[in-house]
Each structure stands twice: as C-alpha cells, then as structure tokens.
PDB file of C-alpha atoms in Angstrom:
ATOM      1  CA  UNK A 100     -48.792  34.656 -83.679  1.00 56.00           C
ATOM      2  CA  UNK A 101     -47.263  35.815 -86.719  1.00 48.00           C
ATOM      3  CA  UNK A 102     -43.557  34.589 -85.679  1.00 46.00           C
ATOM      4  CA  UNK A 103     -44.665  31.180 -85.259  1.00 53.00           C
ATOM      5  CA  UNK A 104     -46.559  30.786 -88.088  1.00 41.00           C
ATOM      6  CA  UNK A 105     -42.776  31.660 -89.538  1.00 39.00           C
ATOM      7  CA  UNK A 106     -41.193  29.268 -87.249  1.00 49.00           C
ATOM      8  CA  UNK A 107     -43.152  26.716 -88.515  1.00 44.00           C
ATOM      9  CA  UNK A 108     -43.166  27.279 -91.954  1.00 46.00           C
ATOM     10  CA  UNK A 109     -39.326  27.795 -91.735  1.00 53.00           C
ATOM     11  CA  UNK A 110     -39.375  31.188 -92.721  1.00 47.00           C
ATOM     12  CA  UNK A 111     -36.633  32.258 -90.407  1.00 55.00           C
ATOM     13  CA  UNK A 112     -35.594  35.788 -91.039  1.00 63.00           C
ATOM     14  CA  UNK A 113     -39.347  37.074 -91.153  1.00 64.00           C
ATOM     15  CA  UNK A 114     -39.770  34.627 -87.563  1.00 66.00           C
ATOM     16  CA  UNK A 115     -37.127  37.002 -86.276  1.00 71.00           C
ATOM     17  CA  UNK A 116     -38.625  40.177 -87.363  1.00 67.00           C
ATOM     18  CA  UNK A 117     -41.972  39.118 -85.743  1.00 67.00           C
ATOM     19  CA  UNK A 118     -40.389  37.845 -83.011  1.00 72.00           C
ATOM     20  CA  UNK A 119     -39.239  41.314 -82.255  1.00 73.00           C
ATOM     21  CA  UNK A 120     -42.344  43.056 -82.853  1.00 74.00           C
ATOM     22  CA  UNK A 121     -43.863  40.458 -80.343  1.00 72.00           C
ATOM     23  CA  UNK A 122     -41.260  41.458 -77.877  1.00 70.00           C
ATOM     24  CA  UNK A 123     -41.532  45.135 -78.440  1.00 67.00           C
ATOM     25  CA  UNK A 124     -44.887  45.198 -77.765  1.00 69.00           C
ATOM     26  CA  UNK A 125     -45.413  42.959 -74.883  1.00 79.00           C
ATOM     27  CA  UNK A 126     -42.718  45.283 -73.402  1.00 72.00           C
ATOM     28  CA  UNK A 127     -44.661  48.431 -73.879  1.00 79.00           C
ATOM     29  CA  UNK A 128     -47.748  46.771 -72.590  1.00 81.00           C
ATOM     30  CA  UNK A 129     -45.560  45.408 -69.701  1.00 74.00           C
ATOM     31  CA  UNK A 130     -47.156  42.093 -69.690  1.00 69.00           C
ATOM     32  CA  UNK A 131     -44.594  39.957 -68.537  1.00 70.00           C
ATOM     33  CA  UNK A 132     -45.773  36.517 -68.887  1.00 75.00           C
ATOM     34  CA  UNK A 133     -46.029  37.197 -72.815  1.00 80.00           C
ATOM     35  CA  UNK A 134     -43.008  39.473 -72.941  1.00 81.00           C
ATOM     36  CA  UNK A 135     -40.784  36.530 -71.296  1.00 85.00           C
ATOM     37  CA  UNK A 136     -41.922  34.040 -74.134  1.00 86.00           C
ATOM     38  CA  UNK A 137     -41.940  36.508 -76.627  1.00 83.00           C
ATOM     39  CA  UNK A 138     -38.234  36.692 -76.085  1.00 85.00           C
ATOM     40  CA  UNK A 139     -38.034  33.010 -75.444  1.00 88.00           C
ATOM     41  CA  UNK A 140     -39.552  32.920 -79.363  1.00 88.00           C
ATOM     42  CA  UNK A 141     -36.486  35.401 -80.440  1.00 87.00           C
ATOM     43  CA  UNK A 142     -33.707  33.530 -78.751  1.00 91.00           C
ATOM     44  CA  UNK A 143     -35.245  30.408 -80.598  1.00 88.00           C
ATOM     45  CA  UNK A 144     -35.437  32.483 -83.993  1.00 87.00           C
ATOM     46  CA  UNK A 145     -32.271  33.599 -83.625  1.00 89.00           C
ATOM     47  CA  UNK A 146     -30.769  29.953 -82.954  1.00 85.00           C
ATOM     48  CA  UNK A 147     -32.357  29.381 -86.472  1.00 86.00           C
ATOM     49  CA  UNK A 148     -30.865  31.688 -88.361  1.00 86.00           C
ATOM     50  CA  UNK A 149     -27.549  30.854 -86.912  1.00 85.00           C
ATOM     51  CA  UNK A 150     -26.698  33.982 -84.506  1.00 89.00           C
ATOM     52  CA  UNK A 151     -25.621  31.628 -81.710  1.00 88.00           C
ATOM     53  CA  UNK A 152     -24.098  34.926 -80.127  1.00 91.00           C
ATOM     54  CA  UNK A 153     -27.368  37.298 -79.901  1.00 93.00           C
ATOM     55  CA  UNK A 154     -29.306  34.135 -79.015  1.00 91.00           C
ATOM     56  CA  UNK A 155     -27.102  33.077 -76.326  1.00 92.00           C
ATOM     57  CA  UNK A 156     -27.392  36.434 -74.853  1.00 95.00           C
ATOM     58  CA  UNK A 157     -30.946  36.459 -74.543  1.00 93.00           C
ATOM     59  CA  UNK A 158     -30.842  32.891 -73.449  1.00 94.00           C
ATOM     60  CA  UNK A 159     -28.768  34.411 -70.732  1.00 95.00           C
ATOM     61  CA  UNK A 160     -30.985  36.766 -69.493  1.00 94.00           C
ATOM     62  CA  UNK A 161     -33.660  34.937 -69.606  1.00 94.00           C
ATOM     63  CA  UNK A 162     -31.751  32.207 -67.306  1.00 95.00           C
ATOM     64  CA  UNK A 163     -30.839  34.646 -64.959  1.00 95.00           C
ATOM     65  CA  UNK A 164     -34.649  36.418 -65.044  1.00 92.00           C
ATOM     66  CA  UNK A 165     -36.254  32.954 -64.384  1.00 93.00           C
ATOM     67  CA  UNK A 166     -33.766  32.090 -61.515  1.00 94.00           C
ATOM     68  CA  UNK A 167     -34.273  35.442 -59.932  1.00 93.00           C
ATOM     69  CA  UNK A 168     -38.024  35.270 -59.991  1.00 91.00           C
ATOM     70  CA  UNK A 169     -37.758  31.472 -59.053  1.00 91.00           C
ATOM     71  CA  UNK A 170     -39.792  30.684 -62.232  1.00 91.00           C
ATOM     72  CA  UNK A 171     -38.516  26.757 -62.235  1.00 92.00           C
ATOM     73  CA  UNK A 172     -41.055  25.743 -65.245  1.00 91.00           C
ATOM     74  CA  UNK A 173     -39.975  28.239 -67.591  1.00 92.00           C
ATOM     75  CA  UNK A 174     -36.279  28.300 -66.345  1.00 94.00           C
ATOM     76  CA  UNK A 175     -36.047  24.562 -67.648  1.00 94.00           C
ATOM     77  CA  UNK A 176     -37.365  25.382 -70.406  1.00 93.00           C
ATOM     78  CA  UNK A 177     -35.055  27.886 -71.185  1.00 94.00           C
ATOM     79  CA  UNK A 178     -31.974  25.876 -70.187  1.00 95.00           C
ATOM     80  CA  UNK A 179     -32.884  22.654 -72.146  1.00 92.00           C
ATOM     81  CA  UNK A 180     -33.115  24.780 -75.306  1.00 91.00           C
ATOM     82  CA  UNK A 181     -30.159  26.618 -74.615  1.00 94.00           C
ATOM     83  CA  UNK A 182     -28.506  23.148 -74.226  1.00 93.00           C
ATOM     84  CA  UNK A 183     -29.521  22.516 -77.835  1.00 87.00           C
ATOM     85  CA  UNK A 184     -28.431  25.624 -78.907  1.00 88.00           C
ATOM     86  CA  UNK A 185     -25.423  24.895 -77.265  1.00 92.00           C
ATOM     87  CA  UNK A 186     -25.504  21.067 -79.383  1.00 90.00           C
ATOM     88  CA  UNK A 187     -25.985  22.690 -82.300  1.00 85.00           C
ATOM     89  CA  UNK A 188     -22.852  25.058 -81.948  1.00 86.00           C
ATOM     90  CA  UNK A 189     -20.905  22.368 -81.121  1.00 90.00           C
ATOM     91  CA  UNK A 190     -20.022  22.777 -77.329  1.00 93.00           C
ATOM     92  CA  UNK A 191     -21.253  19.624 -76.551  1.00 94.00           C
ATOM     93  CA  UNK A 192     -19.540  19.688 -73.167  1.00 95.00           C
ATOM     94  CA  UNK A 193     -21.719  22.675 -71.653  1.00 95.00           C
ATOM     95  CA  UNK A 194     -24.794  21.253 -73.719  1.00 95.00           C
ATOM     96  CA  UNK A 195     -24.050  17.849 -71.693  1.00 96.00           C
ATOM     97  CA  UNK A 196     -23.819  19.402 -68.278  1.00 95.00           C
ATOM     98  CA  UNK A 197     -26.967  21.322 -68.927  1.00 94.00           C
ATOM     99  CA  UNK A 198     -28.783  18.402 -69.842  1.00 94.00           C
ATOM    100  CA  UNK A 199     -27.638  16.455 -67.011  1.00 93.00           C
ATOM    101  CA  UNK A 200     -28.443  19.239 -64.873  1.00 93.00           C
ATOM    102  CA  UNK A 201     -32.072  19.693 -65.928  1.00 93.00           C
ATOM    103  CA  UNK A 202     -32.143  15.689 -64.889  1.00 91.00           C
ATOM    104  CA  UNK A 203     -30.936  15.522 -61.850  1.00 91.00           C
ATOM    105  CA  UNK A 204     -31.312  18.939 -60.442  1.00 91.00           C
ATOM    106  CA  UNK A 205     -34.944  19.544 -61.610  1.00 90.00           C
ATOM    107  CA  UNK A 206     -36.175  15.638 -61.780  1.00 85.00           C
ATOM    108  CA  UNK A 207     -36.985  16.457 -65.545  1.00 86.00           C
ATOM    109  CA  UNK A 208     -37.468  14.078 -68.276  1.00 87.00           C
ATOM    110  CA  UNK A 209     -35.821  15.568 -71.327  1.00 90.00           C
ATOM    111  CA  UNK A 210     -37.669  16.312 -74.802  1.00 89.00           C
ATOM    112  CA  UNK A 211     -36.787  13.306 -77.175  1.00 89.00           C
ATOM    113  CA  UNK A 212     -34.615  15.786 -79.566  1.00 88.00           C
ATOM    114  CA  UNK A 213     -32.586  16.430 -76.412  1.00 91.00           C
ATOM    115  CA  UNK A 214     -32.322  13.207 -75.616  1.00 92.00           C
ATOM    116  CA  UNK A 215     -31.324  12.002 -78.844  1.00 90.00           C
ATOM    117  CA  UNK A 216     -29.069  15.075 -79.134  1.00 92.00           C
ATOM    118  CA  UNK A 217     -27.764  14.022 -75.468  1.00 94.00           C
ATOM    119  CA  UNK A 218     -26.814  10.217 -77.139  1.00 93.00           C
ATOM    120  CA  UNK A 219     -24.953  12.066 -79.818  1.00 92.00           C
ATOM    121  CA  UNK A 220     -22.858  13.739 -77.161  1.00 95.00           C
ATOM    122  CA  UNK A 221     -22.054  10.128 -75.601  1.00 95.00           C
ATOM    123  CA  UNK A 222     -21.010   8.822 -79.282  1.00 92.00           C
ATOM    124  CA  UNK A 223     -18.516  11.982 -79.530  1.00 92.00           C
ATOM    125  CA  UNK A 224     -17.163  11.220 -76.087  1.00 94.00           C
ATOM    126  CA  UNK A 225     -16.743   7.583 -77.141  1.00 93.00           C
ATOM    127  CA  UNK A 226     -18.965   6.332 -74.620  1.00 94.00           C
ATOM    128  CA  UNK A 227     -21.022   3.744 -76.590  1.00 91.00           C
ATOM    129  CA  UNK A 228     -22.896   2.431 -73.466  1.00 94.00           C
ATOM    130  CA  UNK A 229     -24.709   5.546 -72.556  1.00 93.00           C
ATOM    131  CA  UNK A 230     -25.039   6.353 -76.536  1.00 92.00           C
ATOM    132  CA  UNK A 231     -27.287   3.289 -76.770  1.00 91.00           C
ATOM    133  CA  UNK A 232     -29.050   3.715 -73.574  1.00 94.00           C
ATOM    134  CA  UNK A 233     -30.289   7.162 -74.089  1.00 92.00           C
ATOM    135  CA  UNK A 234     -30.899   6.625 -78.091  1.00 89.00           C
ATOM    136  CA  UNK A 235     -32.812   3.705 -77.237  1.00 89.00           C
ATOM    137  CA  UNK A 236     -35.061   5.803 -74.734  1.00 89.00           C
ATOM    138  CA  UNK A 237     -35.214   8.919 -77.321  1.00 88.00           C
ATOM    139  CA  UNK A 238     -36.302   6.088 -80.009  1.00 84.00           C
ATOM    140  CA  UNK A 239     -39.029   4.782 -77.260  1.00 84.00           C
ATOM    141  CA  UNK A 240     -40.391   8.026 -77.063  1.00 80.00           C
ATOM    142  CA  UNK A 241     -40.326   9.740 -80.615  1.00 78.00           C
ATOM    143  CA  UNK A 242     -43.967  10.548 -81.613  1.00 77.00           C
ATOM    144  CA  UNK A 243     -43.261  13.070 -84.772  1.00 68.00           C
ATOM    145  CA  UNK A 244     -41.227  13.717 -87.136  1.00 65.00           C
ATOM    146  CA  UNK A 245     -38.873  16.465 -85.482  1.00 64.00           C
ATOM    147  CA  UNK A 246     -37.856  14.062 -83.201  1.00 64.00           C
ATOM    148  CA  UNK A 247     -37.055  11.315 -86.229  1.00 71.00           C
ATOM    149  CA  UNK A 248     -34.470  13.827 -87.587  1.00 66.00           C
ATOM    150  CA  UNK A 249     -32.979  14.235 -83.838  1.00 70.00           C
ATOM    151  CA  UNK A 250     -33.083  10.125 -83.553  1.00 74.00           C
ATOM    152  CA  UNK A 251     -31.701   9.917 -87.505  1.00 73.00           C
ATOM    153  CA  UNK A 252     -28.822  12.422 -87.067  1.00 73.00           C
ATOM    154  CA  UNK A 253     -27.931  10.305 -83.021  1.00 76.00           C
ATOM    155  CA  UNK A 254     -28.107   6.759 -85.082  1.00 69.00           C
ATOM    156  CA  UNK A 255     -25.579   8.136 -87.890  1.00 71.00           C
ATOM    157  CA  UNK A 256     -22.867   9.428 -85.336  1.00 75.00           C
ATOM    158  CA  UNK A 257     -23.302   5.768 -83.205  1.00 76.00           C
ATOM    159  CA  UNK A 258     -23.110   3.845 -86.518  1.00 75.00           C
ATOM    160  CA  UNK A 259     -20.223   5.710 -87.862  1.00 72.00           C
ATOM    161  CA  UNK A 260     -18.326   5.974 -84.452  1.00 79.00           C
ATOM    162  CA  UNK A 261     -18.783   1.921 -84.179  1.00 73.00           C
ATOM    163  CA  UNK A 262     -17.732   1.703 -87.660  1.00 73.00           C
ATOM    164  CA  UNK A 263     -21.192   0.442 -88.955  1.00 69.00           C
ATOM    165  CA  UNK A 264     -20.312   2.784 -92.449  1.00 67.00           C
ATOM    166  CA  UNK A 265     -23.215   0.229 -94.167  1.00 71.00           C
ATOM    167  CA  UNK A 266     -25.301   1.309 -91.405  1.00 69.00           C
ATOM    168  CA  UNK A 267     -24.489   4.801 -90.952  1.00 67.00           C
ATOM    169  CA  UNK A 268     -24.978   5.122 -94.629  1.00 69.00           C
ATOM    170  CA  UNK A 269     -28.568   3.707 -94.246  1.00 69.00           C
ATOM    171  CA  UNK A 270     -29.095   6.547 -91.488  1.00 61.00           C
ATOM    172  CA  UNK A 271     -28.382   9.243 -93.733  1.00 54.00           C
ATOM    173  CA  UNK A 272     -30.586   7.908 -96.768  1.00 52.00           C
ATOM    174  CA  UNK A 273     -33.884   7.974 -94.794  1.00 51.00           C
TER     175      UNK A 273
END
C-alpha cells in the first residue's frame, strides 16, 4: 500500500495520511481483517510522528477489540508494539510489564528491537545481569539493520550505566 511505501521510505506525515485513507476505506467496505491492520498501520504512523497520545488511543482499542474477539495473534502484536511505543515515550515501567507479559502469558519470543529495547529497560533499572542476558540474546538474533540500531542504542545505555564512557562512546560512533 501507499502508507507503507511511506513507512518505509520514512516519509511519516504522508504514511499517516495514507494510513487514514486505508482505514477509511476498509471501514466503508467493512472488511475487518484489513480495517484492523489498517489501523494497526495508523497507530504505528502515528508513533512516528511522535503523537504518543492519538496512537496510544488506537493502540487501546485495538487491545481491547482483539481481546474481545479473542484474536491472540494479532492482540500480541498489538501489545508488543504498544510496549515500544510505550519505550519510546519513556514509561519504561508499563513497556516492561508488557513485554514480560507477552512472555510469559502468551509463550512469545519477543522481536529483537523489543528485546534489545527490553535490555535497555534492565540498564535503567540498574539491573546489569538481566541487561546482559537479554542484549546478548537480542545480539544472537539480529538479522537487519533495524534491529542493529535497537542493539546499538541497548549497548550505549549498558556501557554508559557500567561506566564503560570509551565504550559507550564507540556505541554511538557506529
């Protein structure tokens, strides 16, 4: 589609505008495996743009539409990237009981960003065992590049927080 050509091409504000269009029409057609993603997309695009509230909101709905329709696949889904959205706006503590959720609750193996993104939240907390543990596994399974700037961003916090500054400098140079 036309809003993920944006997404990829990091064209965010015109990713949102398709996104919407996508929505829109999926909702007049009432096809509701396409509408639900379509709306997945615009929580996504608007996570990009840096509306944490409106995407939250939809992330929200769409939470409470997968639970109520038992729709476990896509309701992970949706909860691990609202735990990144929830990373990226700095409420690490909800982001980490999301992602421990998804775990434990649904037997899931996280993405590598989340995982990576999950060893940042242990650096925060100062807990430098589970940092290494899950930025080791998030390093053991990075195939692309996306998941190298998760990995980079989770190795500068552990450096820094273990006072590696040569290290943590290294990080941020590559």
């Amino acid at each position: 589609t036309m809003a993920k050509t944006y997404s990829l091409t990091h064209n965010h504000n015109e990713n949102v505008k398709y996104s919407k269009l996508s929505h829109n029409h999926f909702n007049k057609i009432n096809r509701h495996p396409h509408k639900k993603y379509a709306y997945y997309s615009l929580a996504i695009a608007y996570n990009n743009i840096g509306n944490f509230n409106k995407s939250e909101a939809i992330y929200n709905e769409l939470i409470d539409s997968a639970k109520i329709n038992c729709d476990t696949t896509f309701l992970v889904d949706v909860l691990e990237s609202y735990s990144n959205l929830l990373w990226y706006s700095r409420n690490f503590n909800q982001a980490k009981l999301i992602f421990k959720s998804i775990q434990k609750n649904y037997n899931k193996a996280l993405s590598v960003a989340s995982t990576a993104h999950l060893a940042d939240i242990y650096t925060i907390e100062n807990n430098q065992d589970s940092a290494s543990y899950y930025l080791s596994l998030a390093k053991l399974n990075a195939s692309c590049n996306k998941d190298s700037i998760a990995i980079m961003i989770a190795n500068y916090d552990y450096a820094f927080a273990n006072e590696d500054y040569k290290k943590a400098i290294n990080f941020q140079q590559e």
